[in-house]
Amino acid sequence: MAVKTPWFWYQPRLTAPAALLLPLAWLYGLGLRLDRWRTRPLRLPVPVISIGNITLGGTGKTPLVMGLARALQQQGFAVAVLLRGYGGQRARPELVTAESCYADVGDEALELAHQLPGVQVWAGSNRRLGARMAIDQGATLLLLDDGLQHWALARDLDVTVLDRCHGLGNAQLFPAGPLREPASQLGRADVLVLTGTQERGPIEAGQGQAKGLPWPSAKPQWAVTFALDPPQEAWAAPLVAFCGIGLPEKFFGALIDAGLQVVAQKSFPDHHSYADAELAQLLTLAQSQGALLVTTVKDAQRLPEPYRAQVLPIPLRLQPQALDPLMQVLLARIGHG
């Protein structure tokens, strides 16, 4: 079920609503420990790289996965991306194409399939089977999208992604806070990538500092920034922006920071499935303002067919050379080059 990010997750102190949810957070943590204890990782004959979050949503993981997939393609790897496919209905993995159905594979899988020609994208909850199917079809390297808490496959490198501005929020486990596992587990990853921008000015690649985070100083960590890449028509008119992502204010703020004229904005729950009536209302609002209706590329995968031509997706790109330090660590770890 799609839900909006609770306001109390990103408060600096424990609030009353979060405190009331602590018993459920304890049960969630117990289930997490049991799941990890009973799962024995399978070692595969090809390198496996995991990109995941310790927090729920909104970290910029998907553009990082796309950037890594492209960079690894350039190194000569036949890359396959494995993901559960949020909102998808399949346990058995499906090879995702641009013609796949959102209801079957989820929005993230469709976005990856559209943006990564030549990369296999497999969606399904059984990622062990998905890995075998990808290797059978020629994959020589696997990327586990959202793989930090996926214990079933052994990996050669664990990359965790964290939003620089929001950090660990109130540092409580779900549902009392945004954490998928205790903050003390952040350091079990091999590399930390901080995403976002500073309050003033961009963060240059390689200059991020994990201040106040339980991250081992001996392990590598970098900051990367993403930039919107608006189509030309987005500069020529005012915009009505909407999205259903983990941290919607990041998208709206990025539009404004880019210098685009945003006259109205509307947020929906993460992974929201849009109804015709909602989009008709948004189009009416945009028309009344003489504005274009814009959203994220991920949200565009969830639009009903009649509305796709009437909504302008705004792509998000990694800054140039942002992945160079991470690629050096990754290639050294898997013994390439």
mmCIF file of C-alpha atoms in Angstrom, residues 21-280:
data_model
loop_
_atom_site.group_PDB
_atom_site.id
_atom_site.type_symbol
_atom_site.label_atom_id
_atom_site.label_comp_id
_atom_site.label_asym_id
_atom_site.label_seq_id
_atom_site.Cartn_x
_atom_site.Cartn_y
_atom_site.Cartn_z
ATOM 1 C CA LEU A 21 4.946 3.196 17.326
ATOM 2 C CA LEU A 22 8.102 1.957 19.088
ATOM 3 C CA PRO A 23 6.554 -1.426 20.053
ATOM 4 C CA LEU A 24 5.794 -2.088 16.381
ATOM 5 C CA ALA A 25 9.313 -0.967 15.478
ATOM 6 C CA TRP A 26 10.692 -3.504 17.967
ATOM 7 C CA LEU A 27 8.649 -6.274 16.351
ATOM 8 C CA TYR A 28 9.824 -5.162 12.900
ATOM 9 C CA GLY A 29 13.440 -5.321 14.089
ATOM 10 C CA LEU A 30 12.909 -8.794 15.523
ATOM 11 C CA GLY A 31 11.494 -10.010 12.217
ATOM 12 C CA LEU A 32 14.463 -8.498 10.385
ATOM 13 C CA ARG A 33 16.952 -10.324 12.629
ATOM 14 C CA LEU A 34 15.136 -13.629 12.217
ATOM 15 C CA ASP A 35 15.031 -13.242 8.441
ATOM 16 C CA ARG A 36 18.756 -12.573 8.277
ATOM 17 C CA TRP A 37 19.584 -15.419 10.671
ATOM 18 C CA ARG A 38 17.713 -18.036 8.668
ATOM 19 C CA THR A 39 18.932 -16.965 5.198
ATOM 20 C CA ARG A 40 22.119 -18.454 3.741
ATOM 21 C CA PRO A 41 23.531 -16.336 0.892
ATOM 22 C CA LEU A 42 24.096 -18.007 -2.467
ATOM 23 C CA ARG A 43 27.444 -17.284 -4.149
ATOM 24 C CA LEU A 44 27.125 -16.794 -7.915
ATOM 25 C CA PRO A 45 29.751 -17.276 -10.649
ATOM 26 C CA VAL A 46 29.596 -13.594 -11.683
ATOM 27 C CA PRO A 47 30.225 -10.393 -9.679
ATOM 28 C CA VAL A 48 27.245 -9.098 -7.685
ATOM 29 C CA ILE A 49 27.012 -5.435 -6.653
ATOM 30 C CA SER A 50 24.264 -4.284 -4.284
ATOM 31 C CA ILE A 51 22.944 -0.712 -4.193
ATOM 32 C CA GLY A 52 20.534 -0.105 -1.346
ATOM 33 C CA ASN A 53 19.290 2.126 1.445
ATOM 34 C CA ILE A 54 19.201 1.909 5.198
ATOM 35 C CA THR A 55 16.267 4.340 5.042
ATOM 36 C CA LEU A 56 12.942 4.061 3.250
ATOM 37 C CA GLY A 57 12.810 5.868 -0.090
ATOM 38 C CA GLY A 58 13.877 9.204 -1.491
ATOM 39 C CA THR A 59 17.666 8.790 -1.524
ATOM 40 C CA GLY A 60 18.321 8.951 -5.270
ATOM 41 C CA LYS A 61 19.182 5.264 -5.548
ATOM 42 C CA THR A 62 17.568 4.731 -8.965
ATOM 43 C CA PRO A 63 19.662 7.311 -10.885
ATOM 44 C CA LEU A 64 22.746 5.897 -9.162
ATOM 45 C CA VAL A 65 21.842 2.396 -10.374
ATOM 46 C CA MET A 66 21.363 3.742 -13.904
ATOM 47 C CA GLY A 67 24.686 5.567 -13.804
ATOM 48 C CA LEU A 68 26.536 2.481 -12.576
ATOM 49 C CA ALA A 69 24.875 0.252 -15.167
ATOM 50 C CA ARG A 70 25.975 2.568 -17.982
ATOM 51 C CA ALA A 71 29.517 2.883 -16.602
ATOM 52 C CA LEU A 72 29.852 -0.893 -16.254
ATOM 53 C CA GLN A 73 28.552 -1.382 -19.793
ATOM 54 C CA GLN A 74 31.351 0.890 -20.983
ATOM 55 C CA GLN A 75 33.820 -1.390 -19.170
ATOM 56 C CA GLY A 76 32.606 -4.316 -21.264
ATOM 57 C CA PHE A 77 30.267 -6.032 -18.811
ATOM 58 C CA ALA A 78 26.936 -7.507 -19.847
ATOM 59 C CA VAL A 79 24.940 -5.961 -17.011
ATOM 60 C CA ALA A 80 21.692 -7.206 -15.509
ATOM 61 C CA VAL A 81 19.699 -5.333 -12.865
ATOM 62 C CA LEU A 82 17.647 -7.389 -10.412
ATOM 63 C CA LEU A 83 14.893 -5.761 -8.372
ATOM 64 C CA ARG A 84 11.790 -6.823 -6.557
ATOM 65 C CA GLY A 85 9.630 -4.379 -8.488
ATOM 66 C CA TYR A 86 7.617 -2.353 -5.981
ATOM 67 C CA GLY A 87 3.916 -2.769 -6.687
ATOM 68 C CA GLY A 88 4.540 -5.607 -9.109
ATOM 69 C CA GLN A 89 2.517 -8.791 -8.785
ATOM 70 C CA ARG A 90 5.054 -11.414 -9.871
ATOM 71 C CA ALA A 91 7.107 -13.745 -7.677
ATOM 72 C CA ARG A 92 8.712 -15.417 -10.708
ATOM 73 C CA PRO A 93 11.143 -12.958 -12.301
ATOM 74 C CA GLU A 94 10.153 -11.295 -15.558
ATOM 75 C CA LEU A 95 12.508 -9.754 -18.092
ATOM 76 C CA VAL A 96 11.229 -6.186 -18.262
ATOM 77 C CA THR A 97 10.897 -4.339 -21.561
ATOM 78 C CA ALA A 98 9.512 -0.931 -22.485
ATOM 79 C CA GLU A 99 6.249 -2.723 -23.309
ATOM 80 C CA SER A 100 5.906 -4.422 -19.903
ATOM 81 C CA CYS A 101 2.895 -3.661 -17.720
ATOM 82 C CA TYR A 102 3.422 -1.421 -14.681
ATOM 83 C CA ALA A 103 0.969 -3.523 -12.649
ATOM 84 C CA ASP A 104 3.172 -6.591 -13.221
ATOM 85 C CA VAL A 105 6.680 -5.209 -12.731
ATOM 86 C CA GLY A 106 6.407 -1.862 -10.893
ATOM 87 C CA ASP A 107 7.437 1.683 -11.781
ATOM 88 C CA GLU A 108 11.159 1.451 -11.003
ATOM 89 C CA ALA A 109 11.640 -1.582 -13.237
ATOM 90 C CA LEU A 110 9.851 0.136 -16.119
ATOM 91 C CA GLU A 111 11.951 3.277 -15.679
ATOM 92 C CA LEU A 112 15.161 1.234 -15.761
ATOM 93 C CA ALA A 113 14.034 -0.673 -18.858
ATOM 94 C CA HIS A 114 13.248 2.594 -20.670
ATOM 95 C CA GLN A 115 16.509 4.279 -19.666
ATOM 96 C CA LEU A 116 18.992 1.393 -20.025
ATOM 97 C CA PRO A 117 19.058 -0.058 -23.551
ATOM 98 C CA GLY A 118 21.183 -3.185 -23.687
ATOM 99 C CA VAL A 119 20.837 -3.886 -19.944
ATOM 100 C CA GLN A 120 18.731 -6.799 -18.750
ATOM 101 C CA VAL A 121 16.183 -5.711 -16.110
ATOM 102 C CA TRP A 122 14.573 -8.519 -14.116
ATOM 103 C CA ALA A 123 11.666 -7.832 -11.739
ATOM 104 C CA GLY A 124 10.356 -10.379 -9.255
ATOM 105 C CA SER A 125 10.626 -11.289 -5.594
ATOM 106 C CA ASN A 126 12.696 -14.445 -6.241
ATOM 107 C CA ARG A 127 16.027 -12.815 -7.041
ATOM 108 C CA ARG A 128 17.970 -16.056 -6.802
ATOM 109 C CA LEU A 129 15.970 -17.369 -9.730
ATOM 110 C CA GLY A 130 16.229 -13.989 -11.461
ATOM 111 C CA ALA A 131 20.015 -14.116 -11.125
ATOM 112 C CA ARG A 132 20.198 -17.570 -12.696
ATOM 113 C CA MET A 133 17.916 -16.504 -15.544
ATOM 114 C CA ALA A 134 20.003 -13.374 -16.176
ATOM 115 C CA ILE A 135 23.241 -15.385 -16.239
ATOM 116 C CA ASP A 136 21.652 -17.921 -18.601
ATOM 117 C CA GLN A 137 20.915 -15.000 -20.948
ATOM 118 C CA GLY A 138 24.522 -13.827 -20.916
ATOM 119 C CA ALA A 139 24.851 -11.456 -17.946
ATOM 120 C CA THR A 140 28.429 -11.153 -16.658
ATOM 121 C CA LEU A 141 27.677 -8.760 -13.771
ATOM 122 C CA LEU A 142 24.579 -8.314 -11.600
ATOM 123 C CA LEU A 143 23.347 -5.136 -9.921
ATOM 124 C CA LEU A 144 20.969 -5.704 -7.010
ATOM 125 C CA ASP A 145 18.681 -2.677 -6.916
ATOM 126 C CA ASP A 146 17.515 -2.155 -3.325
ATOM 127 C CA GLY A 147 19.693 -5.056 -2.237
ATOM 128 C CA LEU A 148 21.087 -3.990 1.150
ATOM 129 C CA GLN A 149 18.504 -6.019 3.103
ATOM 130 C CA HIS A 150 18.363 -8.851 0.549
ATOM 131 C CA TRP A 151 20.307 -11.660 2.193
ATOM 132 C CA ALA A 152 19.679 -14.452 -0.330
ATOM 133 C CA LEU A 153 22.549 -13.511 -2.672
ATOM 134 C CA ALA A 154 26.170 -13.041 -1.654
ATOM 135 C CA ARG A 155 27.709 -9.894 -3.131
ATOM 136 C CA ASP A 156 31.142 -8.585 -3.905
ATOM 137 C CA LEU A 157 30.366 -4.973 -2.948
ATOM 138 C CA ASP A 158 27.599 -3.392 -0.863
ATOM 139 C CA VAL A 159 26.866 0.268 -1.639
ATOM 140 C CA THR A 160 24.473 2.142 0.631
ATOM 141 C CA VAL A 161 22.885 5.430 -0.414
ATOM 142 C CA LEU A 162 21.825 8.136 2.036
ATOM 143 C CA ASP A 163 20.245 11.526 1.470
ATOM 144 C CA ARG A 164 22.694 14.123 2.785
ATOM 145 C CA CYS A 165 20.013 16.539 3.971
ATOM 146 C CA HIS A 166 17.660 14.099 5.708
ATOM 147 C CA GLY A 167 20.247 11.619 6.958
ATOM 148 C CA LEU A 168 18.861 8.983 9.312
ATOM 149 C CA GLY A 169 15.908 11.135 10.351
ATOM 150 C CA ASN A 170 14.874 10.373 13.923
ATOM 151 C CA ALA A 171 17.059 7.220 13.816
ATOM 152 C CA GLN A 172 14.130 4.917 14.646
ATOM 153 C CA LEU A 173 13.135 1.700 12.933
ATOM 154 C CA PHE A 174 10.032 1.548 10.751
ATOM 155 C CA PRO A 175 7.214 2.434 11.450
ATOM 156 C CA ALA A 176 8.426 4.773 14.217
ATOM 157 C CA GLY A 177 11.060 6.158 11.853
ATOM 158 C CA PRO A 178 12.502 5.749 8.357
ATOM 159 C CA LEU A 179 15.106 3.063 9.133
ATOM 160 C CA ARG A 180 14.922 -0.353 7.502
ATOM 161 C CA GLU A 181 17.444 -1.675 10.004
ATOM 162 C CA PRO A 182 19.219 -0.215 13.063
ATOM 163 C CA ALA A 183 21.537 2.738 12.455
ATOM 164 C CA SER A 184 24.412 0.668 13.839
ATOM 165 C CA GLN A 185 24.150 -1.515 10.716
ATOM 166 C CA LEU A 186 25.022 1.343 8.363
ATOM 167 C CA GLY A 187 28.692 0.422 8.590
ATOM 168 C CA ARG A 188 28.236 -3.131 7.325
ATOM 169 C CA ALA A 189 28.134 -1.727 3.780
ATOM 170 C CA ASP A 190 31.420 -1.307 1.928
ATOM 171 C CA VAL A 191 30.793 2.167 0.485
ATOM 172 C CA LEU A 192 28.577 5.077 1.528
ATOM 173 C CA VAL A 193 27.239 7.437 -1.138
ATOM 174 C CA LEU A 194 25.698 10.688 0.102
ATOM 175 C CA THR A 195 23.237 12.248 -2.324
ATOM 176 C CA GLY A 196 21.666 15.685 -2.565
ATOM 177 C CA THR A 197 23.028 19.190 -2.242
ATOM 178 C CA GLN A 198 24.275 21.378 0.544
ATOM 179 C CA GLU A 199 22.162 24.285 1.695
ATOM 180 C CA ARG A 200 24.320 26.572 -0.429
ATOM 181 C CA GLY A 201 26.088 25.364 -3.536
ATOM 182 C CA PRO A 202 26.696 21.907 -4.937
ATOM 183 C CA ILE A 203 28.607 19.107 -3.264
ATOM 184 C CA GLU A 204 31.530 18.047 -5.384
ATOM 185 C CA ALA A 205 32.145 14.343 -5.891
ATOM 186 C CA GLY A 206 34.629 13.015 -3.337
ATOM 187 C CA GLN A 207 34.048 15.791 -0.782
ATOM 188 C CA GLY A 208 31.129 14.344 1.197
ATOM 189 C CA GLN A 209 31.639 13.830 4.911
ATOM 190 C CA ALA A 210 29.476 11.432 6.893
ATOM 191 C CA LYS A 211 29.370 13.735 9.899
ATOM 192 C CA GLY A 212 27.362 12.420 12.817
ATOM 193 C CA LEU A 213 26.767 9.065 11.105
ATOM 194 C CA PRO A 214 27.913 5.671 12.408
ATOM 195 C CA TRP A 215 30.199 5.166 9.420
ATOM 196 C CA PRO A 216 33.694 3.645 9.855
ATOM 197 C CA SER A 217 36.358 6.201 8.960
ATOM 198 C CA ALA A 218 38.424 3.531 7.211
ATOM 199 C CA LYS A 219 35.692 2.815 4.664
ATOM 200 C CA PRO A 220 35.244 4.967 1.540
ATOM 201 C CA GLN A 221 32.401 7.455 1.229
ATOM 202 C CA TRP A 222 31.609 10.133 -1.323
ATOM 203 C CA ALA A 223 28.961 12.684 -2.102
ATOM 204 C CA VAL A 224 27.319 12.971 -5.500
ATOM 205 C CA THR A 225 24.841 15.487 -6.795
ATOM 206 C CA PHE A 226 22.013 15.018 -9.234
ATOM 207 C CA ALA A 227 20.747 17.686 -11.591
ATOM 208 C CA LEU A 228 17.434 17.955 -13.367
ATOM 209 C CA ASP A 229 17.648 17.856 -17.148
ATOM 210 C CA PRO A 230 14.428 19.650 -18.161
ATOM 211 C CA PRO A 231 13.274 19.457 -21.783
ATOM 212 C CA GLN A 232 13.302 22.770 -23.633
ATOM 213 C CA GLU A 233 9.542 23.247 -23.359
ATOM 214 C CA ALA A 234 9.760 23.259 -19.545
ATOM 215 C CA TRP A 235 11.601 26.589 -19.699
ATOM 216 C CA ALA A 236 8.989 28.249 -21.875
ATOM 217 C CA ALA A 237 5.959 28.091 -19.576
ATOM 218 C CA PRO A 238 4.961 28.011 -15.912
ATOM 219 C CA LEU A 239 4.724 24.540 -14.395
ATOM 220 C CA VAL A 240 2.284 22.612 -12.239
ATOM 221 C CA ALA A 241 4.375 19.845 -10.652
ATOM 222 C CA PHE A 242 3.195 16.636 -9.020
ATOM 223 C CA CYS A 243 4.846 13.426 -7.846
ATOM 224 C CA GLY A 244 4.414 10.360 -5.678
ATOM 225 C CA ILE A 245 7.908 9.671 -4.319
ATOM 226 C CA GLY A 246 9.446 9.188 -0.876
ATOM 227 C CA LEU A 247 10.589 12.789 -0.419
ATOM 228 C CA PRO A 248 8.487 14.904 -2.808
ATOM 229 C CA GLU A 249 9.915 18.197 -1.572
ATOM 230 C CA LYS A 250 13.240 17.232 -3.161
ATOM 231 C CA PHE A 251 11.667 17.176 -6.628
ATOM 232 C CA PHE A 252 9.777 20.429 -6.123
ATOM 233 C CA GLY A 253 12.846 22.127 -4.650
ATOM 234 C CA ALA A 254 15.036 20.941 -7.518
ATOM 235 C CA LEU A 255 12.640 22.450 -10.058
ATOM 236 C CA ILE A 256 12.739 25.799 -8.280
ATOM 237 C CA ASP A 257 16.524 25.671 -7.755
ATOM 238 C CA ALA A 258 16.957 25.040 -11.490
ATOM 239 C CA GLY A 259 15.178 28.325 -12.184
ATOM 240 C CA LEU A 260 11.924 26.874 -13.483
ATOM 241 C CA GLN A 261 8.666 28.671 -12.721
ATOM 242 C CA VAL A 262 6.567 26.401 -10.492
ATOM 243 C CA VAL A 263 3.119 27.892 -9.876
ATOM 244 C CA ALA A 264 1.560 24.908 -8.073
ATOM 245 C CA GLN A 265 2.638 21.571 -6.656
ATOM 246 C CA LYS A 266 0.866 18.457 -5.441
ATOM 247 C CA SER A 267 2.324 15.427 -3.662
ATOM 248 C CA PHE A 268 0.910 11.912 -3.493
ATOM 249 C CA PRO A 269 1.965 8.799 -1.548
ATOM 250 C CA ASP A 270 5.126 7.008 -2.682
ATOM 251 C CA HIS A 271 4.447 4.706 -5.682
ATOM 252 C CA HIS A 272 0.918 6.109 -5.961
ATOM 253 C CA SER A 273 -1.252 4.671 -8.748
ATOM 254 C CA TYR A 274 -2.907 7.666 -10.388
ATOM 255 C CA ALA A 275 -6.633 7.672 -11.049
ATOM 256 C CA ASP A 276 -8.135 9.352 -14.089
ATOM 257 C CA ALA A 277 -10.019 11.798 -11.863
ATOM 258 C CA GLU A 278 -6.811 12.944 -10.133
ATOM 259 C CA LEU A 279 -5.045 13.611 -13.414
ATOM 260 C CA ALA A 280 -8.061 15.350 -14.895
#
